[in-house]
Amino acid sequence: MNRYCAFLAVLLTLWLQAITAWGADTDAPAISYFTDKQRGWFWYEVQPELVVKKQTVTSPKPKPVTPADNIKVQPKPPTMTPAEPPPLTSAWLRKNMETYLNKAIDEPTHENVAAFYYLQRVMMDKAERFTHSARYVVMSDPQLDETVRRPVATYAVNEANHQSSMMADKALKDIAGLAGILFFFRSDCRYCHVQAPILNMLANAYGFNLYPVSLDGLPMPNGLFGNFKTDQGQAALLGVEQTPALFLMKPPRQIVPLSQGVLSLEELTSRILLAAKESGWLDASQYQTTQGIRSTPMLLPATGSISASTAQEPLALIQALQHSAQIGGMP
């Protein structure tokens, strides 16, 4: 009986140790019953739940957006090689003639030199063909023929000059009836001294009234224009910087500058006619006649009146320019 009880006690001890080892934390060392006897005998004991450590997943920080990230790289367009002009055209010759010349100079073989001169002959023949065609086109169209406006034959040029001189004399006399010459001078100005006799000739030939004004208040040493007036600020108002200074003056308020320097009689009358034409005192067709040029319609189309498509078609372009000349009329 005692042996049986001892066997039972040993079996019970082994069984309790097994239960204790099974319930303990796998990570903690086993606790012996003899060191933990205050807990007593427990047939059933609630084991603590296993705590599963959560792994914190850190997401990568977003990359800061820079202005360069928003710029889309555009693909480079393919480079277009310009088409080679057809051989022996004017464009081809302009592009290649120098190459052939340089080759003939650097390597003056018979073939290189002959090739250059043959190309030069092609250019000359093209130019001759263009010249003949251009002469025929110009002679058949009065709007292109310059001999209509101004003859080139000697006898015709002499007649044109005679007619223009007569018309200029008449126009200058008409202008003299409307305007006079304002003349600013200084007594010590040598150029004023030589300009004064020419002004006298102008007054005697066409009847211009002269209005001399002295800037220094002194008369001319040659005794001309003794009836002068002293400047009272008029020169400054008109922007006079050099003498002699000439102005075309039409009462009551129109004053047109002619020069601030010495003029010959021919240049002076020419400027008077131009100033009168620009001021509206002389008709444009009359002015053309005084220049020995016949009045013809001018090819001056208004800006934007000819479209780009019209400019690409030779016949349409010619018709548009002819139409603008008829509308524009005389210069």
Coordinates of C-alpha atoms in Angstrom, one line a residue:
M1 CA 0.0 0.0 0.0
N2 CA 2.8 2.4 0.9
R3 CA 4.5 1.5 -2.4
Y4 CA 1.4 2.2 -4.3
C5 CA 0.9 5.6 -2.6
A6 CA 4.5 6.5 -3.4
F7 CA 4.1 5.6 -7.0
L8 CA 0.9 7.7 -7.2
A9 CA 2.6 10.7 -5.6
V10 CA 5.5 10.5 -8.2
L11 CA 3.0 10.3 -11.1
L12 CA 1.0 13.2 -9.8
T13 CA 4.2 15.3 -9.4
L14 CA 5.2 14.6 -13.0
W15 CA 1.7 15.4 -14.3
L16 CA 1.7 18.8 -12.5
Q17 CA 5.1 19.7 -13.9
A18 CA 3.9 19.0 -17.4
I19 CA 0.8 21.2 -16.9
T20 CA 3.0 24.0 -15.5
A21 CA 5.4 23.8 -18.5
W22 CA 2.5 23.8 -21.0
G23 CA 0.9 27.0 -19.5
A24 CA 4.0 29.0 -19.1
D25 CA 5.1 31.7 -21.6
T26 CA 7.3 30.2 -24.2
D27 CA 9.7 33.1 -24.0
A28 CA 9.9 33.0 -20.1
P29 CA 11.8 30.3 -18.2
A30 CA 9.8 27.5 -16.5
I31 CA 8.9 28.1 -12.9
S32 CA 9.2 25.3 -10.5
Y33 CA 6.3 24.4 -8.2
F34 CA 8.6 24.5 -5.2
T35 CA 9.5 28.1 -5.9
D36 CA 5.9 29.0 -6.6
K37 CA 4.1 26.9 -4.0
Q38 CA 2.0 29.8 -2.8
R39 CA -0.2 29.5 -5.9
G40 CA -1.4 26.1 -4.6
W41 CA -2.8 23.3 -6.6
F42 CA -4.9 24.4 -9.6
W43 CA -6.4 21.9 -11.9
Y44 CA -7.3 24.6 -14.4
E45 CA -5.8 28.0 -14.9
V46 CA -6.7 30.6 -17.6
Q47 CA -3.6 31.3 -19.7
P48 CA -3.0 34.9 -20.8
E49 CA -3.7 35.6 -24.4
L50 CA -0.7 36.0 -26.7
V51 CA 0.0 39.6 -27.7
V52 CA 0.8 40.0 -31.3
K53 CA 3.0 42.9 -31.9
K54 CA 1.8 45.0 -34.8
Q55 CA 4.4 46.1 -37.2
T56 CA 4.1 49.7 -38.1
V57 CA 4.3 50.1 -41.9
T58 CA 5.8 53.4 -42.7
S59 CA 4.8 54.8 -46.1
P60 CA 7.6 56.7 -48.0
K61 CA 7.3 60.4 -47.8
P62 CA 6.1 62.0 -51.0
K63 CA 8.8 63.6 -53.1
P64 CA 8.4 67.4 -53.1
V65 CA 7.1 68.7 -56.5
T66 CA 9.5 71.0 -58.1
P67 CA 8.6 73.4 -61.0
A68 CA 10.8 71.3 -63.3
D69 CA 8.5 68.2 -62.6
N70 CA 5.5 70.1 -64.2
I71 CA 7.4 70.9 -67.4
K72 CA 6.7 68.5 -70.1
V73 CA 9.6 67.8 -72.3
Q74 CA 8.4 68.3 -75.8
P75 CA 10.0 66.1 -78.4
K76 CA 12.1 68.0 -80.9
P77 CA 10.5 68.2 -84.3
P78 CA 12.4 66.4 -87.0
T79 CA 14.7 68.7 -88.9
M80 CA 13.5 69.1 -92.4
T81 CA 16.2 69.2 -95.0
P82 CA 15.4 71.8 -97.6
A83 CA 14.7 70.4 -101.0
E84 CA 17.4 70.8 -103.6
P85 CA 16.2 73.1 -106.4
P86 CA 15.9 71.5 -109.8
P87 CA 19.3 71.5 -111.7
L88 CA 20.0 74.5 -113.9
T89 CA 17.2 76.6 -112.5
S90 CA 18.1 80.1 -111.3
A91 CA 17.9 79.0 -107.7
W92 CA 20.2 76.0 -108.4
L93 CA 22.7 78.3 -110.2
R94 CA 22.8 80.8 -107.4
K95 CA 23.5 78.0 -105.0
N96 CA 26.1 76.0 -107.0
M97 CA 27.9 78.4 -109.3
E98 CA 30.4 79.5 -106.6
T99 CA 31.1 75.8 -105.8
Y100 CA 31.9 75.1 -109.5
L101 CA 34.1 78.2 -109.7
N102 CA 36.0 77.3 -106.6
K103 CA 36.5 73.7 -107.8
A104 CA 37.8 75.0 -111.2
I105 CA 40.2 77.4 -109.4
D106 CA 41.5 74.7 -106.9
E107 CA 41.6 71.9 -109.4
P108 CA 41.9 73.5 -112.9
T109 CA 41.4 70.4 -114.9
H110 CA 39.8 70.6 -118.4
E111 CA 36.5 69.2 -117.1
N112 CA 36.3 71.4 -114.0
V113 CA 37.0 74.6 -116.0
A114 CA 34.7 73.7 -118.9
A115 CA 31.9 72.8 -116.4
F116 CA 32.1 76.2 -114.9
Y117 CA 32.0 78.1 -118.2
Y118 CA 29.2 75.9 -119.5
L119 CA 27.1 76.9 -116.4
Q120 CA 28.1 80.5 -117.0
R121 CA 26.8 80.2 -120.6
V122 CA 23.6 78.8 -119.3
M123 CA 23.1 81.9 -117.1
M124 CA 23.9 84.3 -120.0
D125 CA 21.4 82.5 -122.3
K126 CA 18.8 82.7 -119.6
A127 CA 19.4 86.4 -119.1
E128 CA 19.2 87.1 -122.9
R129 CA 16.0 85.2 -123.1
F130 CA 14.6 87.2 -120.2
T131 CA 15.7 90.5 -121.8
H132 CA 13.9 89.8 -125.1
S133 CA 10.8 88.7 -123.3
A134 CA 10.9 91.7 -121.0
R135 CA 11.3 94.2 -123.9
Y136 CA 8.3 92.8 -125.6
V137 CA 6.2 92.8 -122.4
V138 CA 7.1 96.4 -121.6
M139 CA 6.6 97.7 -125.1
S140 CA 3.2 96.2 -125.3
D141 CA 1.9 97.6 -122.0
P142 CA 1.8 101.5 -121.6
Q143 CA 1.7 101.1 -117.8
L144 CA 5.1 99.5 -117.9
D145 CA 6.8 101.5 -120.8
E146 CA 8.8 104.3 -119.3
T147 CA 9.0 106.1 -122.7
V148 CA 5.3 106.9 -122.2
R149 CA 6.2 108.9 -119.1
R150 CA 9.5 110.3 -120.3
P151 CA 10.9 110.0 -123.9
V152 CA 14.4 108.8 -124.5
A153 CA 15.0 110.0 -128.0
T154 CA 17.0 113.2 -128.1
Y155 CA 14.5 115.3 -130.1
A156 CA 11.7 114.1 -127.9
V157 CA 13.7 114.9 -124.7
N158 CA 14.3 118.4 -126.0
E159 CA 10.6 118.9 -126.6
A160 CA 9.7 117.5 -123.2
N161 CA 12.2 119.9 -121.6
H162 CA 10.8 122.8 -123.5
Q163 CA 7.3 122.0 -122.5
S164 CA 8.3 121.4 -118.8
S165 CA 10.1 124.8 -118.8
M166 CA 7.0 126.6 -120.1
M167 CA 4.7 124.9 -117.6
A168 CA 7.2 125.6 -114.7
D169 CA 7.3 129.3 -115.6
K170 CA 3.5 129.5 -115.6
A171 CA 3.2 127.5 -112.4
L172 CA 5.8 129.7 -110.6
K173 CA 4.0 132.9 -111.7
D174 CA 0.8 131.4 -110.3
I175 CA 2.5 130.6 -107.0
A176 CA 4.0 134.1 -106.9
G177 CA 0.5 135.5 -106.9
L178 CA -0.3 133.4 -103.8
A179 CA 2.9 133.4 -101.7
G180 CA 6.1 135.3 -101.1
I181 CA 9.6 134.4 -100.0
L182 CA 10.6 135.0 -96.3
F183 CA 14.4 135.5 -96.2
F184 CA 16.4 135.4 -92.9
F185 CA 20.0 136.7 -93.1
R186 CA 22.9 138.1 -91.1
S187 CA 25.0 141.1 -92.2
D188 CA 28.2 139.1 -91.6
C189 CA 27.0 135.9 -93.4
R190 CA 29.0 135.4 -96.6
Y191 CA 26.5 132.9 -97.9
C192 CA 23.7 135.4 -97.4
H193 CA 25.6 137.8 -99.5
V194 CA 25.7 135.4 -102.5
Q195 CA 22.1 134.2 -102.0
A196 CA 20.6 137.8 -102.1
P197 CA 21.3 138.4 -105.9
I198 CA 19.6 135.0 -106.7
L199 CA 16.5 136.0 -104.8
N200 CA 16.5 139.3 -106.8
M201 CA 16.6 137.3 -110.0
L202 CA 13.7 135.1 -108.8
A203 CA 11.6 138.2 -107.9
N204 CA 12.3 139.8 -111.3
A205 CA 11.5 136.6 -113.3
Y206 CA 8.3 135.5 -111.6
G207 CA 7.1 138.3 -109.5
F208 CA 7.7 136.9 -106.0
N209 CA 7.5 139.3 -103.1
L210 CA 10.5 139.1 -100.8
Y211 CA 10.4 139.7 -97.0
P212 CA 13.9 140.1 -95.7
V213 CA 14.5 139.8 -92.0
S214 CA 17.9 140.6 -90.4
L215 CA 18.9 138.5 -87.4
D216 CA 21.5 140.9 -86.1
G217 CA 19.5 144.1 -87.0
L218 CA 22.1 145.2 -89.6
P219 CA 21.7 145.6 -93.4
M220 CA 23.4 143.6 -96.1
P221 CA 26.8 145.2 -97.0
N222 CA 26.1 145.1 -100.8
G223 CA 23.1 147.4 -100.3
L224 CA 20.5 144.8 -101.2
F225 CA 17.2 144.6 -99.2
G226 CA 17.5 147.9 -97.5
N227 CA 13.9 147.7 -96.5
F228 CA 14.6 144.7 -94.2
K229 CA 12.9 144.1 -90.8
T230 CA 14.7 143.2 -87.6
D231 CA 14.0 139.8 -86.2
Q232 CA 11.5 139.9 -83.3
G233 CA 11.6 136.2 -82.4
Q234 CA 10.2 134.9 -85.7
A235 CA 13.4 133.0 -86.5
A236 CA 13.2 131.0 -83.2
L237 CA 9.6 130.2 -83.8
L238 CA 10.4 128.8 -87.3
G239 CA 13.4 126.9 -86.1
V240 CA 16.1 128.9 -87.9
E241 CA 19.6 127.6 -87.1
Q242 CA 21.6 128.5 -90.1
T243 CA 21.5 131.4 -92.6
P244 CA 20.5 132.1 -95.3
A245 CA 17.1 130.6 -94.4
L246 CA 14.2 130.6 -96.9
F247 CA 10.5 130.0 -96.4
L248 CA 7.6 130.1 -98.7
M249 CA 4.9 132.2 -97.0
K250 CA 1.3 132.3 -98.0
P251 CA -0.9 134.7 -96.1
P252 CA -2.3 134.6 -93.6
R253 CA -0.7 131.7 -91.8
Q254 CA 0.9 129.1 -94.1
I255 CA 4.7 129.0 -94.0
V256 CA 6.6 126.2 -95.7
P257 CA 10.4 125.7 -95.3
L258 CA 12.5 125.7 -98.4
S259 CA 16.1 125.6 -97.1
Q260 CA 18.7 126.7 -94.5
G261 CA 21.6 127.1 -96.9
V262 CA 22.5 128.6 -100.3
L263 CA 20.4 127.5 -103.3
S264 CA 20.9 128.0 -107.0
L265 CA 18.1 129.5 -109.0
E266 CA 17.2 126.1 -110.6
E267 CA 17.2 124.3 -107.2
L268 CA 15.2 127.1 -105.6
T269 CA 12.5 127.1 -108.3
S270 CA 12.4 123.2 -108.1
R271 CA 11.8 123.4 -104.3
I272 CA 9.1 126.0 -104.7
L273 CA 7.2 123.8 -107.1
L274 CA 7.5 120.8 -104.8
A275 CA 6.5 122.8 -101.7
A276 CA 3.5 124.2 -103.6
K277 CA 2.4 120.7 -104.8
E278 CA 2.7 119.2 -101.3
S279 CA 0.8 122.2 -99.8
G280 CA -2.0 121.7 -102.3
W281 CA -1.4 125.0 -104.1
L282 CA -0.4 123.1 -107.3
D283 CA -2.3 120.2 -108.9
A284 CA -0.3 116.9 -109.0
S285 CA -0.7 116.5 -112.8
Q286 CA 0.5 120.1 -113.3
Y287 CA 3.5 119.3 -111.2
Q288 CA 4.3 116.2 -113.2
T289 CA 4.3 118.3 -116.4
T290 CA 6.7 120.8 -114.9
Q291 CA 9.1 117.9 -114.3
G292 CA 9.0 116.9 -118.0
I293 CA 7.1 113.7 -117.1
R294 CA 3.7 112.8 -118.7
S295 CA 1.0 112.1 -116.1
T296 CA 0.2 108.5 -116.0
P297 CA -1.7 106.3 -113.5
M298 CA 0.4 105.0 -110.7
L299 CA 0.5 101.4 -109.5
L300 CA 0.0 102.1 -105.8
P301 CA -2.5 99.6 -104.4
A302 CA -3.9 100.2 -100.9
T303 CA -2.4 98.1 -98.1
G304 CA -4.2 94.8 -97.8
S305 CA -6.1 95.2 -101.1
I306 CA -4.3 92.3 -102.6
S307 CA -4.6 88.9 -100.9
A308 CA -1.8 86.4 -100.5
S309 CA -3.5 83.9 -102.8
T310 CA -3.8 86.6 -105.5
A311 CA -0.1 87.4 -105.2
Q312 CA 0.7 83.8 -106.0
E313 CA -1.1 83.8 -109.3
P314 CA 0.7 86.0 -112.0
L315 CA -2.4 86.8 -114.0
A316 CA -4.5 87.6 -111.0
L317 CA -1.8 89.8 -109.6
I318 CA -1.5 91.7 -112.9
Q319 CA -5.3 92.3 -113.0
A320 CA -5.3 93.5 -109.4
L321 CA -2.5 95.9 -110.0
Q322 CA -4.1 97.3 -113.2
H323 CA -7.4 97.7 -111.3
S324 CA -5.6 99.6 -108.5
A325 CA -4.0 101.9 -111.1
Q326 CA -7.3 102.8 -112.6
I327 CA -8.8 103.6 -109.1
G328 CA -5.7 105.5 -108.0
G329 CA -5.4 107.6 -111.1
M330 CA -2.8 110.3 -111.3
P331 CA -0.1 110.9 -108.7

